[in-house]
Coordinates of C-alpha atoms in Angstrom, one line a residue:
Chain A
M16 CA 49.9 13.3 -20.5
K17 CA 50.1 15.5 -17.5
N18 CA 47.3 17.4 -19.1
L19 CA 45.2 14.2 -19.4
K20 CA 45.7 13.6 -15.7
N21 CA 44.6 17.1 -14.9
Y22 CA 41.5 16.7 -17.1
L23 CA 40.6 13.5 -15.3
L24 CA 41.1 15.0 -11.9
R25 CA 39.2 18.1 -12.8
G26 CA 36.4 15.9 -14.1
T27 CA 36.1 14.3 -10.8
P28 CA 36.2 17.1 -8.3
S29 CA 34.0 15.1 -6.1
L30 CA 36.8 12.6 -5.8
L31 CA 39.1 15.3 -4.6
L32 CA 36.9 17.7 -2.8
P33 CA 34.8 16.3 0.0
I34 CA 32.2 19.0 -0.8
G35 CA 31.4 17.4 -4.1
A36 CA 31.1 13.8 -2.7
G37 CA 27.5 14.3 -1.6
F38 CA 26.6 15.6 -5.1
V39 CA 27.8 12.4 -6.8
M40 CA 26.5 10.2 -4.0
A41 CA 23.0 11.7 -4.3
S42 CA 22.8 11.3 -8.0
S43 CA 24.3 7.9 -8.5
S44 CA 21.8 5.4 -7.0
D45 CA 20.2 4.8 -10.4
I46 CA 21.8 4.5 -13.8
R47 CA 19.2 6.8 -15.5
A48 CA 19.8 9.5 -12.9
A49 CA 23.5 9.2 -13.3
L50 CA 23.2 9.5 -17.1
G51 CA 20.9 12.5 -16.7
M52 CA 23.2 14.2 -14.3
G53 CA 26.2 13.4 -16.6
F54 CA 24.4 14.9 -19.6
A55 CA 23.5 18.0 -17.6
V56 CA 27.1 18.5 -16.4
L57 CA 28.5 17.9 -19.8
V58 CA 26.2 20.4 -21.5
V59 CA 26.4 23.1 -18.8
T60 CA 30.2 22.8 -18.5
L61 CA 30.7 22.9 -22.3
L62 CA 28.4 25.8 -23.0
S63 CA 29.5 27.8 -20.0
S64 CA 33.1 27.4 -20.9
I65 CA 32.5 28.4 -24.5
V66 CA 30.7 31.6 -23.4
V67 CA 33.3 32.4 -20.8
C68 CA 36.0 31.9 -23.4
L69 CA 34.2 34.2 -25.8
I70 CA 33.7 37.1 -23.4
K71 CA 36.8 36.7 -21.3
K72 CA 38.5 39.8 -22.9
F73 CA 35.6 42.0 -21.8
T74 CA 35.3 40.6 -18.2
P75 CA 37.3 42.4 -15.5
E76 CA 39.3 39.9 -13.5
K77 CA 37.6 40.8 -10.1
F78 CA 34.2 40.1 -11.5
H79 CA 34.9 36.6 -13.0
L80 CA 33.0 34.7 -10.3
P81 CA 29.7 36.6 -10.3
I82 CA 29.6 36.6 -14.1
H83 CA 30.4 32.9 -14.2
V84 CA 27.6 32.3 -11.7
L85 CA 25.1 34.0 -13.9
I86 CA 26.2 32.2 -17.0
V87 CA 26.3 28.7 -15.4
T88 CA 22.9 29.3 -13.7
G89 CA 21.4 30.4 -17.0
F90 CA 22.5 27.2 -18.7
V91 CA 21.5 25.0 -15.7
S92 CA 18.0 26.5 -16.0
L93 CA 17.8 25.8 -19.7
V94 CA 19.0 22.2 -19.3
D95 CA 16.5 21.8 -16.4
M96 CA 13.7 22.9 -18.7
L97 CA 14.8 20.6 -21.5
M98 CA 15.1 17.6 -19.1
Q99 CA 11.7 18.4 -17.5
A100 CA 10.2 18.3 -21.0
Y101 CA 11.9 15.1 -22.3
V102 CA 13.0 13.1 -19.3
P103 CA 10.7 14.1 -16.4
N104 CA 11.3 10.9 -14.5
V105 CA 15.0 11.6 -14.4
V106 CA 14.3 15.1 -13.1
T107 CA 12.2 13.6 -10.4
M108 CA 15.0 11.2 -9.5
L109 CA 17.6 14.0 -9.3
G110 CA 15.3 16.3 -7.4
V111 CA 17.0 19.4 -6.0
H112 CA 20.5 18.2 -7.1
L113 CA 19.8 19.2 -10.7
A114 CA 19.2 22.8 -9.7
A115 CA 22.2 22.5 -7.3
L116 CA 24.4 22.0 -10.3
A117 CA 24.3 25.8 -10.6
V118 CA 26.7 26.0 -7.6
S119 CA 28.6 22.8 -8.4
A120 CA 32.4 22.9 -8.5
V121 CA 32.6 21.1 -11.8
P122 CA 31.6 23.9 -14.3
Y123 CA 33.3 26.6 -12.2
R124 CA 36.7 24.9 -12.2
E125 CA 36.4 24.6 -16.0
T126 CA 35.5 28.2 -16.5
I127 CA 38.0 29.6 -14.1
E128 CA 41.0 27.3 -14.7
V129 CA 40.6 26.6 -18.4
A130 CA 38.2 28.8 -20.3
E131 CA 39.5 32.1 -18.7
V132 CA 43.1 31.3 -19.6
S133 CA 43.0 29.1 -22.7
G134 CA 42.0 29.3 -26.3
M135 CA 38.7 28.1 -27.7
K136 CA 40.0 24.7 -28.9
K137 CA 41.5 23.8 -25.6
T138 CA 38.5 25.0 -23.8
V139 CA 36.1 22.9 -25.8
I140 CA 38.3 19.8 -25.6
S141 CA 38.8 20.2 -21.8
A142 CA 35.1 20.8 -21.2
L143 CA 34.2 17.7 -23.2
I144 CA 36.7 15.5 -21.5
T145 CA 35.7 16.8 -18.1
G146 CA 32.0 16.3 -18.7
L147 CA 32.4 12.9 -20.3
F148 CA 34.7 11.7 -17.5
F149 CA 32.3 13.0 -14.9
T150 CA 29.5 11.0 -16.6
V151 CA 31.7 7.9 -16.7
I152 CA 32.4 8.2 -12.9
M153 CA 28.7 8.7 -12.2
V154 CA 27.6 5.8 -14.3
A155 CA 30.3 3.5 -12.8
C156 CA 29.1 4.4 -9.3
A157 CA 25.4 4.0 -10.4
L158 CA 26.1 0.6 -12.0
I159 CA 27.5 -0.8 -8.8
R160 CA 24.9 0.8 -6.6
E161 CA 21.8 0.0 -8.7
V162 CA 22.7 -3.5 -9.8
L163 CA 24.1 -4.7 -6.5
G164 CA 22.1 -2.4 -4.2
N165 CA 18.7 -2.5 -5.8
G166 CA 18.9 -5.6 -7.9
S167 CA 17.9 -3.7 -11.0
S168 CA 19.3 -2.0 -14.1
F169 CA 17.8 1.1 -15.7
G170 CA 14.9 0.6 -13.2
L171 CA 14.2 -3.0 -14.5
E172 CA 14.4 -5.7 -11.9
I173 CA 17.1 -8.3 -12.4
A174 CA 15.2 -11.4 -11.3
F175 CA 18.1 -13.6 -10.2
L176 CA 19.5 -10.7 -8.0
A177 CA 16.2 -10.3 -6.2
N178 CA 17.3 -12.3 -3.2
Y179 CA 21.0 -11.2 -3.2
K180 CA 20.8 -7.4 -3.3
I181 CA 22.8 -5.4 -0.7
S182 CA 20.3 -2.6 0.1
A183 CA 23.0 -0.6 2.0
L184 CA 24.7 0.2 -1.3
A185 CA 21.7 2.0 -2.5
G186 CA 21.7 4.3 0.5
A187 CA 23.9 7.1 1.6
F188 CA 26.5 4.8 3.3
G189 CA 26.7 2.7 0.1
G190 CA 27.1 5.8 -2.0
Y191 CA 30.2 7.0 -0.1
L192 CA 31.6 3.4 0.0
V193 CA 31.3 3.0 -3.7
L194 CA 32.7 6.4 -4.3
A195 CA 35.7 5.6 -2.2
I196 CA 36.3 2.3 -4.2
V197 CA 35.9 4.1 -7.5
L198 CA 38.3 6.9 -6.3
A199 CA 40.9 4.3 -5.4
I200 CA 40.6 2.6 -8.7
I201 CA 40.8 5.8 -10.7
R202 CA 43.7 7.1 -8.8
A203 CA 45.6 3.8 -9.1
I204 CA 45.0 3.7 -12.9
G205 CA 45.7 7.4 -13.3
E206 CA 49.0 7.4 -11.3
K207 CA 50.3 4.3 -13.2
F208 CA 49.3 5.7 -16.6
V209 CA 51.1 9.1 -15.9
D210 CA 54.1 7.5 -14.4
K211 CA 54.5 5.3 -17.5
E212 CA 54.3 8.3 -19.8
E213 CA 56.8 10.3 -17.7
N214 CA 59.3 7.4 -17.9
Chain B
M11 CA 38.8 48.9 -8.6
K12 CA 38.3 51.0 -11.6
K13 CA 34.9 52.6 -12.2
N14 CA 35.2 51.4 -15.8
D15 CA 35.6 47.8 -14.7
L16 CA 32.5 48.0 -12.5
L17 CA 30.4 49.4 -15.3
K18 CA 31.7 46.8 -17.7
A19 CA 31.0 44.0 -15.3
L20 CA 27.5 45.3 -14.6
F21 CA 26.8 45.6 -18.3
I22 CA 28.0 42.0 -18.9
M23 CA 25.9 40.7 -16.0
V24 CA 22.8 42.6 -17.2
L25 CA 23.4 41.3 -20.7
T26 CA 23.8 37.8 -19.5
V27 CA 20.6 38.0 -17.5
I28 CA 18.7 39.4 -20.5
I29 CA 20.1 36.7 -22.9
S30 CA 19.4 34.0 -20.3
V31 CA 15.8 35.2 -19.8
G32 CA 15.3 35.5 -23.6
A33 CA 16.6 32.0 -24.2
M34 CA 14.4 30.6 -21.4
F35 CA 11.4 32.4 -22.9
L36 CA 12.1 30.9 -26.4
L37 CA 12.8 27.4 -25.0
N38 CA 9.7 27.6 -22.9
L39 CA 7.6 28.1 -26.0
H40 CA 8.6 24.6 -27.0
T41 CA 9.1 22.8 -23.6
G42 CA 6.3 24.5 -21.7
P43 CA 3.4 22.5 -23.2
L44 CA 5.4 19.3 -22.9
I45 CA 6.2 20.0 -19.2
E46 CA 2.5 20.8 -18.6
Q47 CA 1.5 17.6 -20.4
N48 CA 4.0 15.6 -18.2
N49 CA 2.7 17.1 -15.0
Q50 CA -0.9 16.3 -16.0
G51 CA 0.2 12.8 -17.1
A52 CA 1.6 12.1 -13.7
E53 CA -1.6 13.1 -12.0
L54 CA -3.9 11.5 -14.5
A55 CA -1.9 8.2 -15.0
P56 CA -3.8 6.3 -12.2
L57 CA -7.1 7.7 -13.5
K58 CA -6.3 6.4 -17.0
A59 CA -5.4 3.1 -15.6
V60 CA -8.9 2.5 -14.2
M61 CA -10.6 4.0 -17.2
P62 CA -8.3 3.4 -20.2
D63 CA -10.8 4.7 -22.8
A64 CA -11.2 8.1 -21.1
E65 CA -10.6 11.1 -23.3
G66 CA -9.9 13.5 -20.4
F67 CA -10.7 14.2 -16.8
E68 CA -12.1 17.2 -15.0
A69 CA -11.8 17.5 -11.2
I70 CA -15.2 18.1 -9.7
Y71 CA -14.4 17.5 -6.0
D72 CA -11.2 18.0 -4.0
S73 CA -11.3 17.2 -0.2
E74 CA -8.6 19.9 0.3
N75 CA -11.1 22.5 -0.9
P76 CA -14.6 21.0 -0.6
S77 CA -16.4 24.3 -0.6
A78 CA -15.2 24.9 -4.2
S79 CA -17.2 21.9 -5.4
S80 CA -21.0 21.8 -5.9
L81 CA -21.0 18.2 -4.7
K82 CA -22.6 17.6 -1.2
D83 CA -22.6 14.8 1.3
V84 CA -19.2 13.5 0.4
D85 CA -17.6 11.3 3.0
A86 CA -14.2 12.2 4.4
A87 CA -12.7 9.0 2.9
V88 CA -13.2 10.5 -0.6
L89 CA -10.2 12.5 -1.6
K90 CA -11.0 13.6 -5.2
I91 CA -13.7 13.0 -7.8
Y92 CA -13.1 13.4 -11.5
K93 CA -15.6 13.5 -14.3
E94 CA -14.6 11.9 -17.6
T95 CA -15.0 14.7 -20.1
S96 CA -16.8 12.8 -22.8
G97 CA -19.4 11.5 -20.3
K98 CA -18.1 7.9 -19.9
G99 CA -18.3 8.1 -16.1
F100 CA -16.3 9.1 -13.1
V101 CA -13.1 8.3 -11.3
F102 CA -12.6 8.9 -7.6
R103 CA -9.7 8.5 -5.2
V104 CA -10.4 7.3 -1.8
S105 CA -8.4 6.7 1.4
A106 CA -8.9 3.4 3.2
V107 CA -7.7 3.2 6.8
S108 CA -7.1 -0.4 8.0
Q109 CA -8.4 -1.2 11.4
Y110 CA -5.4 -3.5 11.9
T111 CA -2.4 -1.5 10.6
K112 CA -4.1 2.0 11.2
G113 CA -2.3 3.0 8.1
S114 CA -4.1 4.6 5.2
T115 CA -3.8 3.6 1.5
E116 CA -5.2 5.5 -1.5
Y117 CA -7.2 3.7 -4.1
T118 CA -8.4 4.9 -7.5
V119 CA -11.8 3.7 -8.6
G120 CA -13.4 4.1 -12.1
V121 CA -17.1 4.1 -12.4
T122 CA -19.1 4.1 -15.7
S123 CA -21.9 6.6 -16.1
D124 CA -24.4 3.7 -15.5
G125 CA -22.8 3.1 -12.1
K126 CA -20.6 0.0 -12.9
I127 CA -17.1 -0.1 -11.5
T128 CA -14.5 -0.4 -14.2
K129 CA -11.5 -1.1 -11.9
V130 CA -10.2 -0.5 -8.4
Q131 CA -6.4 0.0 -8.2
N132 CA -3.8 0.9 -5.7
D133 CA -0.2 1.6 -6.5
V134 CA 1.3 0.5 -3.2
Y135 CA 2.4 -3.1 -3.6
S136 CA 2.7 -3.9 0.1
E137 CA -0.9 -2.9 0.7
S138 CA -2.1 -5.0 -2.2
Q139 CA -0.4 -7.9 -0.5
A140 CA -2.4 -7.2 2.7
L141 CA -5.7 -7.7 0.8
V142 CA -7.5 -11.0 0.3
P143 CA -6.1 -12.4 -3.0
G144 CA -8.4 -11.4 -5.9
F145 CA -10.3 -8.9 -3.8
L146 CA -9.5 -5.9 -6.0
D147 CA -10.7 -7.7 -9.1
S148 CA -14.0 -8.7 -7.3
F149 CA -15.2 -5.0 -7.7
T150 CA -14.9 -5.0 -11.4
G151 CA -18.3 -4.8 -13.2
K152 CA -20.2 -4.4 -9.9
D153 CA -22.7 -1.6 -9.2
S154 CA -23.0 0.2 -5.9
A155 CA -24.7 -2.8 -4.3
L156 CA -21.3 -4.5 -4.7
P157 CA -22.8 -8.0 -5.1
G158 CA -20.2 -10.7 -4.5
V159 CA -17.7 -8.3 -2.9
E160 CA -17.5 -10.1 0.4
V161 CA -15.2 -9.6 3.3
T162 CA -15.4 -13.0 4.9
G163 CA -12.0 -14.6 5.4
G164 CA -8.3 -14.2 5.4
T165 CA -6.9 -10.7 5.9
T166 CA -10.2 -8.9 6.4
Y167 CA -9.1 -5.7 8.0
S168 CA -7.6 -4.1 4.9
S169 CA -10.3 -5.6 2.7
K170 CA -13.1 -4.2 4.9
A171 CA -11.5 -0.8 4.9
L172 CA -11.2 -0.8 1.1
K173 CA -14.8 -1.9 0.6
E174 CA -16.0 0.8 3.0
A175 CA -13.9 3.4 1.2
V176 CA -15.3 2.3 -2.2
E177 CA -18.8 2.5 -0.9
S178 CA -18.1 6.1 0.4
G179 CA -17.0 7.1 -3.1
L180 CA -20.0 5.4 -4.8
N181 CA -22.4 7.0 -2.2
A182 CA -20.9 10.5 -3.0
L183 CA -21.8 9.9 -6.7
I184 CA -25.3 8.6 -5.7
N185 CA -26.0 11.4 -3.2
N186 CA -25.3 13.9 -6.0
D187 CA -27.4 12.1 -8.6
L188 CA -24.4 11.4 -10.8
I189 CA -25.1 7.6 -10.9
K190 CA -28.0 5.5 -9.8
A191 CA -27.8 3.3 -6.7
G192 CA -27.5 -0.5 -7.3
V193 CA -30.1 -2.7 -5.9
K194 CA -28.9 -5.2 -3.3
S195 CA -30.1 -8.8 -3.6
D196 CA -31.9 -10.4 -0.6
A197 CA -28.9 -12.6 0.0
Q198 CA -26.7 -9.5 0.2
I199 CA -29.0 -7.8 2.6
L200 CA -29.2 -10.9 4.8
T201 CA -25.4 -11.4 4.7
E202 CA -24.9 -7.9 5.8
L203 CA -27.2 -8.6 8.8
I204 CA -24.9 -11.3 10.2
P205 CA -22.5 -9.0 12.1
T206 CA -25.6 -7.5 13.9
V207 CA -27.3 -10.7 14.9
F208 CA -24.2 -12.9 15.4
P209 CA -21.3 -10.6 16.5
G210 CA -19.4 -13.7 17.8
I211 CA -18.2 -14.6 14.3
T212 CA -17.1 -11.1 13.4
S213 CA -14.2 -9.0 14.4
D214 CA -14.5 -5.2 14.3
G215 CA -17.7 -5.6 12.3
A216 CA -16.1 -7.8 9.6
L217 CA -17.5 -11.2 9.1
K218 CA -14.6 -13.7 9.9
A219 CA -16.1 -16.8 8.3
D220 CA -15.6 -19.4 5.6
A221 CA -18.2 -20.4 3.1
V222 CA -20.1 -23.7 3.5
T223 CA -21.5 -25.9 0.7
P224 CA -25.2 -25.2 -0.1
S225 CA -27.7 -28.0 0.6
G226 CA -31.5 -28.3 0.9
N227 CA -32.9 -24.9 1.6
I228 CA -29.5 -23.5 2.4
E229 CA -28.5 -21.4 -0.6
S230 CA -25.2 -20.2 0.9
G231 CA -23.7 -20.0 4.3
Y232 CA -20.8 -19.4 6.5
I233 CA -19.1 -21.0 9.4
G234 CA -17.3 -18.7 11.8
Q235 CA -13.5 -19.0 11.6
N236 CA -13.5 -19.2 15.4
G237 CA -16.1 -22.0 15.2
A238 CA -18.7 -20.1 17.3
G239 CA -21.4 -21.0 14.9
C240 CA -22.9 -20.9 11.5
A241 CA -25.0 -18.4 9.4
F242 CA -27.1 -19.7 6.5
I243 CA -29.0 -17.9 3.8
M244 CA -32.0 -20.1 3.3
K245 CA -34.8 -19.9 0.7
Q246 CA -38.3 -20.9 1.3
G247 CA -40.8 -20.2 -1.5
D248 CA -39.9 -16.8 -2.9
E249 CA -38.5 -15.5 0.4
S250 CA -35.0 -15.6 1.7
F251 CA -34.1 -15.9 5.4
L252 CA -31.0 -15.7 7.5
A253 CA -30.6 -18.5 10.0
V254 CA -27.9 -18.2 12.6
C255 CA -27.0 -21.1 14.8
N256 CA -24.6 -21.1 17.8
N257 CA -23.0 -24.2 19.1
L258 CA -25.3 -24.2 22.1
N259 CA -28.3 -25.7 20.2
V260 CA -30.0 -22.3 19.6
C261 CA -31.0 -21.1 16.1
K262 CA -32.7 -17.8 15.2
V263 CA -34.3 -17.0 11.8
Y264 CA -34.5 -13.5 10.5
N265 CA -36.2 -12.0 7.4
K266 CA -34.6 -9.4 5.2
E267 CA -36.1 -6.6 7.2
G268 CA -34.1 -7.9 10.2
A269 CA -37.2 -9.1 12.1
D270 CA -37.0 -12.3 14.2
V271 CA -39.3 -14.9 12.5
T272 CA -37.9 -17.9 14.3
A273 CA -41.3 -19.0 15.6
E274 CA -42.9 -19.1 12.1
H275 CA -40.1 -21.1 10.6
T276 CA -39.3 -24.0 12.9
D277 CA -38.6 -26.2 9.9
L278 CA -35.8 -23.9 8.9
V279 CA -34.5 -24.0 12.5
T280 CA -34.4 -27.8 12.4
E281 CA -32.6 -27.9 9.1
A282 CA -30.1 -25.2 10.1
L283 CA -29.3 -26.9 13.5
T284 CA -28.7 -30.2 11.7
A285 CA -26.3 -28.5 9.3
A286 CA -24.5 -26.9 12.2
A287 CA -24.5 -30.0 14.4
T288 CA -21.1 -31.4 13.4
N289 CA -19.4 -28.1 14.2
A290 CA -21.1 -27.9 17.6
Q291 CA -20.2 -31.5 18.5
T292 CA -16.5 -30.8 17.7
Y293 CA -16.3 -28.0 20.2
Y294 CA -18.4 -29.8 22.8
N295 CA -15.9 -32.7 22.6
K296 CA -12.9 -30.4 22.9
A297 CA -14.5 -28.6 25.9
V298 CA -15.1 -31.9 27.7
T299 CA -11.6 -33.0 27.2
K300 CA -10.2 -29.7 28.4
F301 CA -12.4 -29.4 31.5
T302 CA -11.6 -33.0 32.5
K303 CA -8.0 -32.0 32.6
M304 CA -8.6 -28.7 34.4
M305 CA -10.9 -30.2 37.1
T306 CA -9.7 -33.5 38.4
G307 CA -12.6 -35.9 38.9
A308 CA -15.0 -34.0 36.6
T309 CA -17.9 -36.1 35.5
N310 CA -21.5 -36.1 34.3
F311 CA -20.9 -33.6 31.5
V312 CA -24.1 -32.2 30.0
S313 CA -24.2 -29.5 27.3
I314 CA -26.2 -26.4 28.0
D315 CA -28.5 -24.7 25.5
I316 CA -28.0 -20.9 25.7
E317 CA -29.3 -18.2 23.5
V318 CA -26.1 -16.2 23.0
F319 CA -24.4 -15.4 19.7
D320 CA -21.0 -14.4 20.9
T321 CA -17.6 -16.1 21.1
V322 CA -18.7 -19.0 23.3
V323 CA -18.2 -22.1 21.3
A324 CA -19.2 -24.7 24.0
A325 CA -20.9 -24.6 27.3
V326 CA -21.2 -27.6 29.7
E327 CA -22.2 -28.3 33.2
F328 CA -20.4 -31.1 35.2
E329 CA -19.8 -32.3 38.7
V330 CA -16.7 -32.8 40.8
E331 CA -17.5 -34.7 44.0
S332 CA -21.2 -33.9 43.7
V333 CA -20.5 -30.1 43.3
K334 CA -21.9 -28.6 40.2
Y335 CA -19.6 -26.5 37.9
Y336 CA -20.1 -24.7 34.6
G337 CA -17.5 -24.8 31.9
F338 CA -17.4 -22.2 29.1
Y339 CA -15.1 -22.4 26.1
S340 CA -14.7 -19.1 24.2
K341 CA -12.8 -18.5 21.0
S342 CA -12.2 -14.8 20.4
F343 CA -10.3 -12.9 17.8
G344 CA -7.0 -11.6 19.1
F345 CA -3.7 -11.4 17.3
E346 CA -4.8 -14.9 16.3
I347 CA -8.0 -16.8 17.4
M348 CA -7.7 -17.5 21.2
D349 CA -9.0 -20.6 22.8
V350 CA -9.9 -19.6 26.4
Y351 CA -11.5 -21.9 29.0
Y352 CA -13.4 -20.9 32.1
V353 CA -14.8 -22.9 35.0
L354 CA -17.5 -21.2 37.0
D355 CA -19.1 -22.3 40.2
S356 CA -22.9 -22.2 40.7
E357 CA -22.7 -18.6 41.8
G358 CA -21.1 -17.5 38.6
K359 CA -17.6 -17.0 40.0
I360 CA -14.6 -18.0 38.1
V361 CA -12.9 -21.0 39.7
K362 CA -10.3 -21.6 37.0
M363 CA -9.3 -20.0 33.7
T364 CA -6.7 -20.9 31.1
A365 CA -6.0 -20.6 27.4
D366 CA -4.3 -22.8 24.9
T367 CA -1.9 -20.0 24.0
F368 CA -1.9 -16.4 25.4
I369 CA 0.7 -14.8 23.3
F370 CA 1.2 -15.8 19.7
H371 CA 4.4 -14.9 17.9
E372 CA 5.9 -13.2 20.9
E373 CA 8.8 -11.9 18.7
Y374 CA 6.5 -9.4 16.9
F375 CA 5.6 -7.5 20.1
A376 CA 8.2 -4.9 20.7
G377 CA 6.6 -3.7 23.9
F378 CA 5.8 -7.1 25.3
G379 CA 7.4 -7.6 28.7
G380 CA 6.2 -11.2 29.3
M381 CA 3.0 -12.5 30.8
P382 CA 2.1 -10.7 34.1
S383 CA 2.8 -13.0 37.0
G384 CA -0.4 -14.6 38.4
Y385 CA -2.3 -13.5 35.3
T386 CA -4.8 -16.3 35.2
Q387 CA -5.2 -16.2 39.0
G388 CA -6.4 -12.6 38.7
F389 CA -9.6 -13.8 37.1
V390 CA -10.4 -16.3 39.9
G391 CA -13.1 -15.4 42.3
N392 CA -14.6 -12.8 39.9
D393 CA -18.2 -12.8 38.7
S394 CA -19.8 -10.5 36.1
T395 CA -20.2 -7.7 38.6
S396 CA -16.8 -7.8 40.2
F397 CA -14.7 -8.4 37.1
D398 CA -12.4 -5.5 36.3
E399 CA -11.4 -5.3 32.6
N400 CA -7.9 -4.2 33.6
T401 CA -7.4 -7.8 34.9
A402 CA -7.3 -8.9 31.3
I403 CA -4.6 -6.5 30.2
I404 CA -1.3 -7.9 29.1
A405 CA 1.2 -5.0 28.5
G406 CA 2.4 -4.7 24.9
A407 CA -0.3 -7.2 23.6
T408 CA -3.3 -5.0 23.0
M409 CA -5.2 -7.4 20.6
T410 CA -4.7 -10.3 23.0
S411 CA -5.9 -8.2 25.9
N412 CA -9.0 -7.1 24.0
A413 CA -9.7 -10.7 23.1
M414 CA -9.4 -11.8 26.7
K415 CA -11.8 -9.0 27.8
Q416 CA -14.3 -10.1 25.1
S417 CA -14.1 -13.8 26.0
T418 CA -14.6 -13.0 29.7
K419 CA -17.5 -10.7 29.1
D420 CA -19.1 -13.3 26.8
I421 CA -18.8 -16.2 29.2
F422 CA -20.4 -14.2 32.0
A423 CA -23.2 -13.2 29.6
A424 CA -23.6 -16.9 28.7
F425 CA -23.7 -17.9 32.3
E426 CA -26.4 -15.3 33.2
K427 CA -28.5 -16.4 30.2
A428 CA -28.0 -20.0 31.2
A429 CA -29.1 -19.2 34.8
V430 CA -32.2 -17.3 33.5
G431 CA -33.0 -20.1 31.1
G432 CA -33.0 -22.6 34.0
A433 CA -29.5 -24.2 33.6
E434 CA -29.8 -25.1 37.3

């Protein structure tokens, strides 16, 4: 179960690393954007981890980072092209943050901490859980922010919320506030779950 | 660091780049056309919205690079012009700058090849709200003459800006022989004459008036929202005329060439003055009531006939202890319509001045620091030659200040006309 906790925490680096908080905040004001970013993170993390795992025997230790950068950037570019073709509105919503995924902590932590040191099965499972959990966190934040902040869901207005929306939640302040709340909930659940397993 | 490691790393990096580029190339074969289609779709969506049966569009004018186009005489309000590829017509995008908000809004307009507007659309909800309700729809089916597209009441500033912008786009097509010009009806020509001959019921060139019920020779007409008078489109035989009546018992008749034909149509003058009489009487009564309060002991009120077509809605002469005074009541367009009253002595100097309300909705004026002390006293003692427009300025309330300047200029002009006409 300790591994599960590690997966969860690795999947939410933005909850642990202040540097990632802005990344989640910027992409979680709309559920469609959150799902789009979740998909991108999942695919990039999974494919990058698989490739790193496959070539790890040939990569000198001191060159891990530049090689991983090239691999992750390549996959980000491919995902970007796919999303531009099929979900252009989501790409517009994500803006520069989709390209910035190439330098995000999420895939790098996976490639360095798991793919470089583990077998293919564990790498794939870890990448999948990390990507899925990242998506869940993004969507949870987006649900709160879009529904309560914009009075809409998937871009469609919720009529009865029109007069009750809390606009601040849709902005940067609301983004960090919701992130803090979700962080607290995840940590509380995670700690309790792991403690129970350890007992 | 081993040399071998460096070479190995370089090889892997180069290989990664080659594979990535190769994958991107292959993926682009599939996604490239879709992305191109999406990009075009985003640009063409508003064009399709105003011309749904269009097969495609070709840009024939871009204001960012006008020299690349063969089109000439295109107004600056026109941003882009597209030609529908199967010959169904044209779509243009124009920018309308509201006189009130000073903000610009882009509109997309579809025009068939025979010059009929298919639709006018804007995508900014807040700006649509600023328009007179139903105004956008009033363009549909009209040619460049824009019959029935009238900017007469309600929120006219944005509507006027839009109408002018649409006219600019249509003129660009007409000037380049892409569509034929529509023919304006006599009533349209005469209605467009109103701001020239009766500026008192307009604001920034837009007619601020409500429609009146036709009767007798009156085919259609307007009563100024400020009550300064009426304008009637009248028909006699096959000819149409514009009759404008102020509240000071003066009526002028114009033909569609804009010539003053009052002397030849006295019957129309009588009919128009009768139709406008109720409005004139209303403001005369208001003026008498107000001047009685302003000047204790005022008596012997007589209305004055003056040939002015400005914001003066009533003009009276009266006496206080056998001294003759002139009272002028002006209603000018400020932030709202302002009711301003002036009492002048026989030399044309202001004796008293007041308004029902100087500042409407004070809370909206961020820079408003309150009424200047002794504001109304600043007008007293001035005549048309000594009046300084700066006297009318109220800091932070530009529209009110402009309305006060207008009213003051108008009452001085009315006094001078009255004096020339033998008001004494």
